[in-house]
CSV table of C-alpha atoms and ligand atoms in Angstrom, one decimal:
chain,number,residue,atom,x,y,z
A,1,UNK,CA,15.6,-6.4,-10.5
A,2,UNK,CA,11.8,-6.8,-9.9
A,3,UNK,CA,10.1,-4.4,-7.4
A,4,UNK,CA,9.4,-7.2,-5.6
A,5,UNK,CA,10.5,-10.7,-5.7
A,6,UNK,CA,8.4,-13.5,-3.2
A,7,UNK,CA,9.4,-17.2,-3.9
A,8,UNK,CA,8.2,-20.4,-2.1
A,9,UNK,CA,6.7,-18.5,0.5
A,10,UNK,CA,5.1,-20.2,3.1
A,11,UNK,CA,3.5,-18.9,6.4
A,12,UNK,CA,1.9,-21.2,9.2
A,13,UNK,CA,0.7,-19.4,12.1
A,14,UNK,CA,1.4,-20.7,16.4
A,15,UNK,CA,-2.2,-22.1,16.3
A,16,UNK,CA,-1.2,-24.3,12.8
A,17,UNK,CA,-3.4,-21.9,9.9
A,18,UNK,CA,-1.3,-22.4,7.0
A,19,UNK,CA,-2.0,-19.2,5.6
A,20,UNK,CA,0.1,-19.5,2.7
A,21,UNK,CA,1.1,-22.5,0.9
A,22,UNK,CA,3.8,-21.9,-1.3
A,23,UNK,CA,3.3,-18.3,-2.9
A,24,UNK,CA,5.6,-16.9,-5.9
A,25,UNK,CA,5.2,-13.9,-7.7
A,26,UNK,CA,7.1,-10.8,-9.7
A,27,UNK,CA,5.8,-7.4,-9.8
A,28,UNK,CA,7.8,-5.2,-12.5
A,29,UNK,CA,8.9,-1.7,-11.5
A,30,UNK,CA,6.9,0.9,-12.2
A,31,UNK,CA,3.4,-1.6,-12.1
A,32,UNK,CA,0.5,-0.9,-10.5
A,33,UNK,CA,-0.7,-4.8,-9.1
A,34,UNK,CA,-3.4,-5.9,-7.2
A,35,UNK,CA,-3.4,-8.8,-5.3
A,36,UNK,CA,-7.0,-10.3,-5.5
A,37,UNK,CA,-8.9,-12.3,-2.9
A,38,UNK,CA,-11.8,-13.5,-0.7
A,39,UNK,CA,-11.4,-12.7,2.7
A,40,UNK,CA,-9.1,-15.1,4.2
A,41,UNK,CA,-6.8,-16.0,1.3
A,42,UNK,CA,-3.9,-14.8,2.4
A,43,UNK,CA,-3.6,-11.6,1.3
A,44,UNK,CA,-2.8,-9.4,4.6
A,45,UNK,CA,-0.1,-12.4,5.6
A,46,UNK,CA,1.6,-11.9,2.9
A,47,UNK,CA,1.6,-8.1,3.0
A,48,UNK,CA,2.7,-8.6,6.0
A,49,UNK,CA,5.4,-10.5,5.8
A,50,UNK,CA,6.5,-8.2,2.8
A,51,UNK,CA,6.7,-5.1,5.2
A,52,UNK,CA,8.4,-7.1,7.8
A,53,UNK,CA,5.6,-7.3,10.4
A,54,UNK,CA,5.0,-10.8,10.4
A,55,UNK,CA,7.6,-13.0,10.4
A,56,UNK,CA,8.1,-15.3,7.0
A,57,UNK,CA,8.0,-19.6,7.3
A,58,UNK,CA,9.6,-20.4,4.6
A,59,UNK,CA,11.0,-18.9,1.5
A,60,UNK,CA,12.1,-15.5,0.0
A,61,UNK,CA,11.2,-12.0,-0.2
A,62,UNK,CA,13.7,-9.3,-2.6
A,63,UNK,CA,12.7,-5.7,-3.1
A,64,UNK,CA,14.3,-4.1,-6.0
A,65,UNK,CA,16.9,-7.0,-5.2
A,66,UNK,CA,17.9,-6.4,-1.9
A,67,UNK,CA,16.9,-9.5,0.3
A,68,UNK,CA,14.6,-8.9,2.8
A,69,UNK,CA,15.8,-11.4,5.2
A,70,UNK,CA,19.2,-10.6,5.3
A,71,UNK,CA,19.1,-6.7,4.5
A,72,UNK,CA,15.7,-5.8,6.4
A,73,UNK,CA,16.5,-2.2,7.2
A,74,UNK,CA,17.8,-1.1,3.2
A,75,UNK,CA,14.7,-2.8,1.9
A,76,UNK,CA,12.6,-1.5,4.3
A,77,UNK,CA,13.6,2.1,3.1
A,78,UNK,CA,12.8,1.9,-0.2
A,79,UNK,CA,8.8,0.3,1.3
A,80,UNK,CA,6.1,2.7,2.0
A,81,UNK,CA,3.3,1.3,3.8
A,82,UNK,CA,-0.5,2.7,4.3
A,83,UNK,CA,-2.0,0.7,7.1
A,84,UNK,CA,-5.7,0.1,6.5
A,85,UNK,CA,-6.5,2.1,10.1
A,86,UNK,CA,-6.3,6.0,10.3
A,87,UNK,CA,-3.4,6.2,13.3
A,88,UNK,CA,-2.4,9.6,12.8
A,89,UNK,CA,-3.3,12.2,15.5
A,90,UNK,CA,-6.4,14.2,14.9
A,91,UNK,CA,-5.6,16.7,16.5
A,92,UNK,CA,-2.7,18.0,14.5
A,93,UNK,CA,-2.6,19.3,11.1
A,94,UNK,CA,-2.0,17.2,8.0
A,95,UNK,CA,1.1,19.3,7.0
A,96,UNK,CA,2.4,18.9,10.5
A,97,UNK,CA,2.0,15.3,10.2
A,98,UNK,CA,3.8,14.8,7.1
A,99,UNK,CA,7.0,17.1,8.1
A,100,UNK,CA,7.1,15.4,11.6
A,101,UNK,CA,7.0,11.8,9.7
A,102,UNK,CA,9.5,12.7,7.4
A,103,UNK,CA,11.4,14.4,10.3
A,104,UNK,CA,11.4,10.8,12.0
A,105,UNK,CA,13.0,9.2,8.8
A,106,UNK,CA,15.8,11.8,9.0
A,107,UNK,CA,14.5,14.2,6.2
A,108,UNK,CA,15.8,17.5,7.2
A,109,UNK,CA,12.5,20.0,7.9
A,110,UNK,CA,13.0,21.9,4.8
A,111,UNK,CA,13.4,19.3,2.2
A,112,UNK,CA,9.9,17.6,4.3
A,113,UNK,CA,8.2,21.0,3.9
A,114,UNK,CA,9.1,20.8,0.0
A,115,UNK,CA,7.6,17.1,0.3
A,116,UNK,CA,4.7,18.0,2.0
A,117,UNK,CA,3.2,20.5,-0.6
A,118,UNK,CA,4.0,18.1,-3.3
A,119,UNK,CA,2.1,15.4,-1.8
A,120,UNK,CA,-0.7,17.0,-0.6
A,121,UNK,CA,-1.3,18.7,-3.5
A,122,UNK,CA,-1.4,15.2,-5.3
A,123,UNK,CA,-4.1,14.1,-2.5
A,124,UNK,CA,-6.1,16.9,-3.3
A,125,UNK,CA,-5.6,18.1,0.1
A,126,UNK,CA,-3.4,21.5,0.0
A,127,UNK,CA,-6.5,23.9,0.9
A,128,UNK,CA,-6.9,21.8,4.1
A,129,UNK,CA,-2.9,21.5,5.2
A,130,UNK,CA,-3.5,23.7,8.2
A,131,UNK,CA,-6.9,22.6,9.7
A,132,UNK,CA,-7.4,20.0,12.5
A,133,UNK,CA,-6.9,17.1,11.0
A,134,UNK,CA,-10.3,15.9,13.0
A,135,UNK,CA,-12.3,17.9,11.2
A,136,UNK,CA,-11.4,16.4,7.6
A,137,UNK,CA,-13.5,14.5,5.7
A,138,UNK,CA,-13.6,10.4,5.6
A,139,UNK,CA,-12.1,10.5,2.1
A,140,UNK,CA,-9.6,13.2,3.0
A,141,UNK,CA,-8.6,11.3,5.9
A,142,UNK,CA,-7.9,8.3,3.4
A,143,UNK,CA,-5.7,10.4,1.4
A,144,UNK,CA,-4.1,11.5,4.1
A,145,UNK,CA,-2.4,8.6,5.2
A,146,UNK,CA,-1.1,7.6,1.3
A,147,UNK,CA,0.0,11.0,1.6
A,148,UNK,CA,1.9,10.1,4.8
A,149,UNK,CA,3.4,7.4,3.1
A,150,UNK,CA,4.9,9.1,0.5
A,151,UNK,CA,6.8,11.3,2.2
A,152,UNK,CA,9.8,9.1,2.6
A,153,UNK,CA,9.5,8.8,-1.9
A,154,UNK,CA,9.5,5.1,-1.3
A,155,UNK,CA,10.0,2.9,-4.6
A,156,UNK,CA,7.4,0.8,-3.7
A,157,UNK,CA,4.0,1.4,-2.0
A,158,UNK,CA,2.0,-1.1,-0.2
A,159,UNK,CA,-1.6,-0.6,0.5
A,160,UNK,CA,-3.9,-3.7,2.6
A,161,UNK,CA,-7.1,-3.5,1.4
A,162,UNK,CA,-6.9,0.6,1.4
A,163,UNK,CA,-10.4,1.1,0.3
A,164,UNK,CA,-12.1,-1.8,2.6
A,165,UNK,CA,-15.6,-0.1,3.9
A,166,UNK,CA,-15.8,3.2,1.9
A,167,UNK,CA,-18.1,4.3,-0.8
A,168,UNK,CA,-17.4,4.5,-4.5
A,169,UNK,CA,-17.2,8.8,-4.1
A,170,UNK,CA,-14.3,8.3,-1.5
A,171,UNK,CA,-13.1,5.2,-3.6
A,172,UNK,CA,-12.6,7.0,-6.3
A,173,UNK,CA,-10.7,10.4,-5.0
A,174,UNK,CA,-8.1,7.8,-3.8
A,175,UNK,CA,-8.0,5.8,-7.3
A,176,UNK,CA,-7.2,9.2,-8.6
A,177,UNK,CA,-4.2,10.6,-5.9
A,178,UNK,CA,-2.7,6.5,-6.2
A,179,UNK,CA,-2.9,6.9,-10.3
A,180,UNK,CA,-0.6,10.1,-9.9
A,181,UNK,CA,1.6,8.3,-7.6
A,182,UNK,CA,2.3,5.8,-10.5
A,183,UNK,CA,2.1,7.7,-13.2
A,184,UNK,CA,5.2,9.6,-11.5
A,185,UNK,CA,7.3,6.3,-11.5
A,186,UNK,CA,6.3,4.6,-7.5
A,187,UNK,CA,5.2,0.9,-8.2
A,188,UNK,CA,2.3,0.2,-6.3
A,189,UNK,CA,0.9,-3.0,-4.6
A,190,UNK,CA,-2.7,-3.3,-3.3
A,191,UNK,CA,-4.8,-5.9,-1.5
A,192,UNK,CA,-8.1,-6.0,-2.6
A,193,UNK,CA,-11.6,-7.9,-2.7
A,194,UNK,CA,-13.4,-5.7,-4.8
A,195,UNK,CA,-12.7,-7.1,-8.6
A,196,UNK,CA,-14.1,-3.5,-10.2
A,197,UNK,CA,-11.2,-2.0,-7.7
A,198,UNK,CA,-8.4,-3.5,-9.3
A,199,UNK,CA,-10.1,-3.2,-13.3
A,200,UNK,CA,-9.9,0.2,-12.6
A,201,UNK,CA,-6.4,0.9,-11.4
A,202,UNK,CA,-4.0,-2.2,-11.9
A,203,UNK,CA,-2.4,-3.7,-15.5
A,204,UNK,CA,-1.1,-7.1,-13.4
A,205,UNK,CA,-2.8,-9.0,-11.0
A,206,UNK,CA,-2.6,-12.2,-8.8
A,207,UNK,CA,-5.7,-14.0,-7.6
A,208,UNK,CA,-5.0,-15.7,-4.2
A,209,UNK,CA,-6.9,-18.1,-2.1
A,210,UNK,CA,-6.7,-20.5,0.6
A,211,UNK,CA,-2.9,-19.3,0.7
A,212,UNK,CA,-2.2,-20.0,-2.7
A,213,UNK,CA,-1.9,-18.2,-6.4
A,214,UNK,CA,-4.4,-19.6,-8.4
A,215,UNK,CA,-4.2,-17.0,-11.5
A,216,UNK,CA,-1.5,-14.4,-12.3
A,217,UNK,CA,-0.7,-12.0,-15.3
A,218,UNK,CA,-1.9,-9.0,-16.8
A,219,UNK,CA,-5.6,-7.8,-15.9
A,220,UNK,CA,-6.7,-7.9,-19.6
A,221,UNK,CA,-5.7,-11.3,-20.2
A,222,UNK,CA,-7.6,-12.2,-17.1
A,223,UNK,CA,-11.2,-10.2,-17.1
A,224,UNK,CA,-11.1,-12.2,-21.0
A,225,UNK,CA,-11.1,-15.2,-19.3
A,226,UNK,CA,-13.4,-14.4,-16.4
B,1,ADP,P1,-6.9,-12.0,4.0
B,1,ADP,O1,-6.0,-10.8,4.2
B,1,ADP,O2,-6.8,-12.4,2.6
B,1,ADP,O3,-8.2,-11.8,4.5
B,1,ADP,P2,-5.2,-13.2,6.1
B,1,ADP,O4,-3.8,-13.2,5.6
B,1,ADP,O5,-5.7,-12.2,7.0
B,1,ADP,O6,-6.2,-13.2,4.8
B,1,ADP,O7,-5.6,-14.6,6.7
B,1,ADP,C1,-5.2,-15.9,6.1
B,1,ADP,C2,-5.5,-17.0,7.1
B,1,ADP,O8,-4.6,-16.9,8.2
B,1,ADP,C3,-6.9,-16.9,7.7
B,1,ADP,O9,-7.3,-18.3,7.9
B,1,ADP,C4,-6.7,-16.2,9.0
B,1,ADP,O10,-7.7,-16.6,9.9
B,1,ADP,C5,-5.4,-16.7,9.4
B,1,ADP,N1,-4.6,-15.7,10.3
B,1,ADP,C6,-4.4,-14.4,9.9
B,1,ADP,N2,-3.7,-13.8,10.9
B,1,ADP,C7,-3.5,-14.7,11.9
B,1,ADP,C8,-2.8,-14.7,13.2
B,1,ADP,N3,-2.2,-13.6,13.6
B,1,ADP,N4,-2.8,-15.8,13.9
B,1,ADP,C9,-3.4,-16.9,13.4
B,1,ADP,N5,-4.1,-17.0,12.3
B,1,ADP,C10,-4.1,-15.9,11.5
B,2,ADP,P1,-14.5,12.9,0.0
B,2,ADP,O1,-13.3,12.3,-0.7
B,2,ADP,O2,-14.5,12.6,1.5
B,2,ADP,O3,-15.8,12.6,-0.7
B,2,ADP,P2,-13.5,15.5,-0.6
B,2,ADP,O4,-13.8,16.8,-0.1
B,2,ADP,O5,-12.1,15.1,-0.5
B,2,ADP,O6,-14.4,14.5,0.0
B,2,ADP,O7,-13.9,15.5,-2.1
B,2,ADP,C1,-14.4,16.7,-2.7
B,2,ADP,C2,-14.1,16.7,-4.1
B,2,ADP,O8,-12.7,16.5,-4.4
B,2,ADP,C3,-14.9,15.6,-4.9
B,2,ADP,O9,-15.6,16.3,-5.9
B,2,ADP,C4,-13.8,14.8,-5.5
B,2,ADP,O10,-14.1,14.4,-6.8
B,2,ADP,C5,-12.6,15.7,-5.5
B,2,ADP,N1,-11.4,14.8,-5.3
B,2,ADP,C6,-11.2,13.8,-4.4
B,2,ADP,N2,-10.0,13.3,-4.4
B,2,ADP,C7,-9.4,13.9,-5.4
B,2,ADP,C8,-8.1,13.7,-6.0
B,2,ADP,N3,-7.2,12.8,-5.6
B,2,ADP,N4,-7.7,14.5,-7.0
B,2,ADP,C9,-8.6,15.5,-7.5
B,2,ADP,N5,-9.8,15.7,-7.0
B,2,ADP,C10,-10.2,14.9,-6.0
C-alpha cells in the first residue's frame, strides 16, 4: 500500500473557504515528497487533516492502507508529526524530552533511552543531550523537535513548512538530520514554499494552489519543465 493514499479530498471551512477542492495524491514508501505552494494553497489543511487535526469534508485519507477515518488511532501510530512551533519545555533537557515522549507513547524507559541516543546522534545533537534545552541554538532547537518525532520510529513523517523563517545555515543542518531519516527507510512528507527546499531534498512532488493539484510527479521531470 502507498504511504499515504488522499482521494477526492475536499475541505470547506465554518466561514465557507474552500480550502481544498478535490485533492488526490500517492506518495510511495520509502519517498521523500514535498508538497509545494504559495501561501494559502492548501498545504497546512491538508496536513492537517492527514494528522487528524482538522476534520476532513469529503473524501479519503489511507496510510500504509489503514483508513484514517475508520481506524484513526492505528494510522495515527505509524504518523510522526513536527509541528512548525517549538512547544517543548526549555527548561528540560533534550534527552529528557525524548524519553519522557516516548514514555507517553508507552515505550518502556530503557528501549526510549536506546532511542534517544540514536536520534540525537542523527540531529547532530548528542554533545548537547544534557544542557537546558533553553540554551540550544535556533537550529538545534529545530532538530530537536524532528528528533522528538522520531522517537515513536513512525513510518511516515510529516513536517508543515519545517524550515518557514530560518536561514540557509539552520536550513541546511535540518536537510541533512531529515536525509538520514530517509535514507534509514521513514518516508517523509514536507510542506514547503521554498522551490530550492524541495530540489534539494525530495524525488516526488505535488504543486498545490487555491486547494487544488495543479502538477504532480517526480522533481526532475518537473524542474525540466519549469
Ligand atoms: P497554506 O498552508 O498553503 O498556506 P492553508 O491550508 O493554511 O494554506 O489555507 C488554505 C485556505 O484556507 C486559506 O484561504 C486560509 O485562509 C483558509 N483557512 C485555513 N485555516 C482556516 C480556518 N481554521 N478557518 C477558516 N479558514 C481557514
Ligand atoms: P545551527 O544549526 O543553529 O546553525 P549548530 O551548532 O547546530 O547550529 O551547527 C553547528 C555545526 O553543526 C554546523 O557547522 C553545521 O554544519 C553542523 N550541523 C548541523 N546540523 C547537522 C547535522 N544534522 N548533521 C551533521 N552536522 C550538522
Amino acid at each position: 500500500a502507498p504511504a499515504l493514499s488522499v482521494r477526492e479530498l475536499r475541505k470547506t471551512y465554518d466561514n465557507k473557504v474552500q480550502a481544498l477542492k478535490g485533492v488526490s495524491l500517492d506518495v510511495a514508501p520509502g519517498d521523500f515528497f514535498a508538497l509545494l505552494g504559495p501561501n494559502g494553497a492548501g498545504k497546512s489543511t491538508l496536513i492537517g487533516i492527514v494528522s487528524s487535526l482538522v476534520n476532513l469534508s469529503e473524501g479519503s485519507v489511507s496510510i500504509f492502507g489503514v483508513d484514517l477515518q475508520r481506524h484513526r488511532d492505528a494510522a495515527m501510530r505509524l504518523i510522526g508529526l513536527v509541528p512548525q512551533e517549538l512547544n517543548f519545555n526549555m527548561f528540560e533537557k533534550p534527552v529528557d524530552i525524548l524519553v519522557n515522549y516516548a514514555g507517553f507513547y508507552g515505550v518502556p524507559r530503557e528501549e526510549a533511552l536506546k532511542r534517544a541516543e540514536v536520534e540525537l546522534k542523527r540531529a547532530h545533537l548528542w554533545e548537547k543531550a544534557t544542557v537546558m534545552s533553553r540554551t540550544l541554538s535556533g537550529g538545534m532547537k529545530r532538530r530537536l523537535m524532528i528528533a522528538r518525532a522520531m522517537m515513536t520510529q513512525p513510518r511516515l513523517l510529516i513536517l508543515d513548512e519545517p524550515t518557514a523563517g530560518v536561514d540557509i545555515e539552520i536550513r541546511r543542518g535540518m536537510w541533512k538530520t531529515l536525509k538520514e531519516i530517509n535514507a534509514a527507510g521513514t518516508t517523509i512528507i514536507l510542506t514547503t514554499h521554498y522551490l530550492e527546499e524541495a530540489e534539494s531534498l525530495c524525488r516526488n512532488l505535488a504543486i498545490i494552489d487555491r486547494g487544488r493539484i495543479v502538477e504532480q510527479g517526480p522533481m526532475k521531470a518537473l524542474l525540466a519543465k519549469l
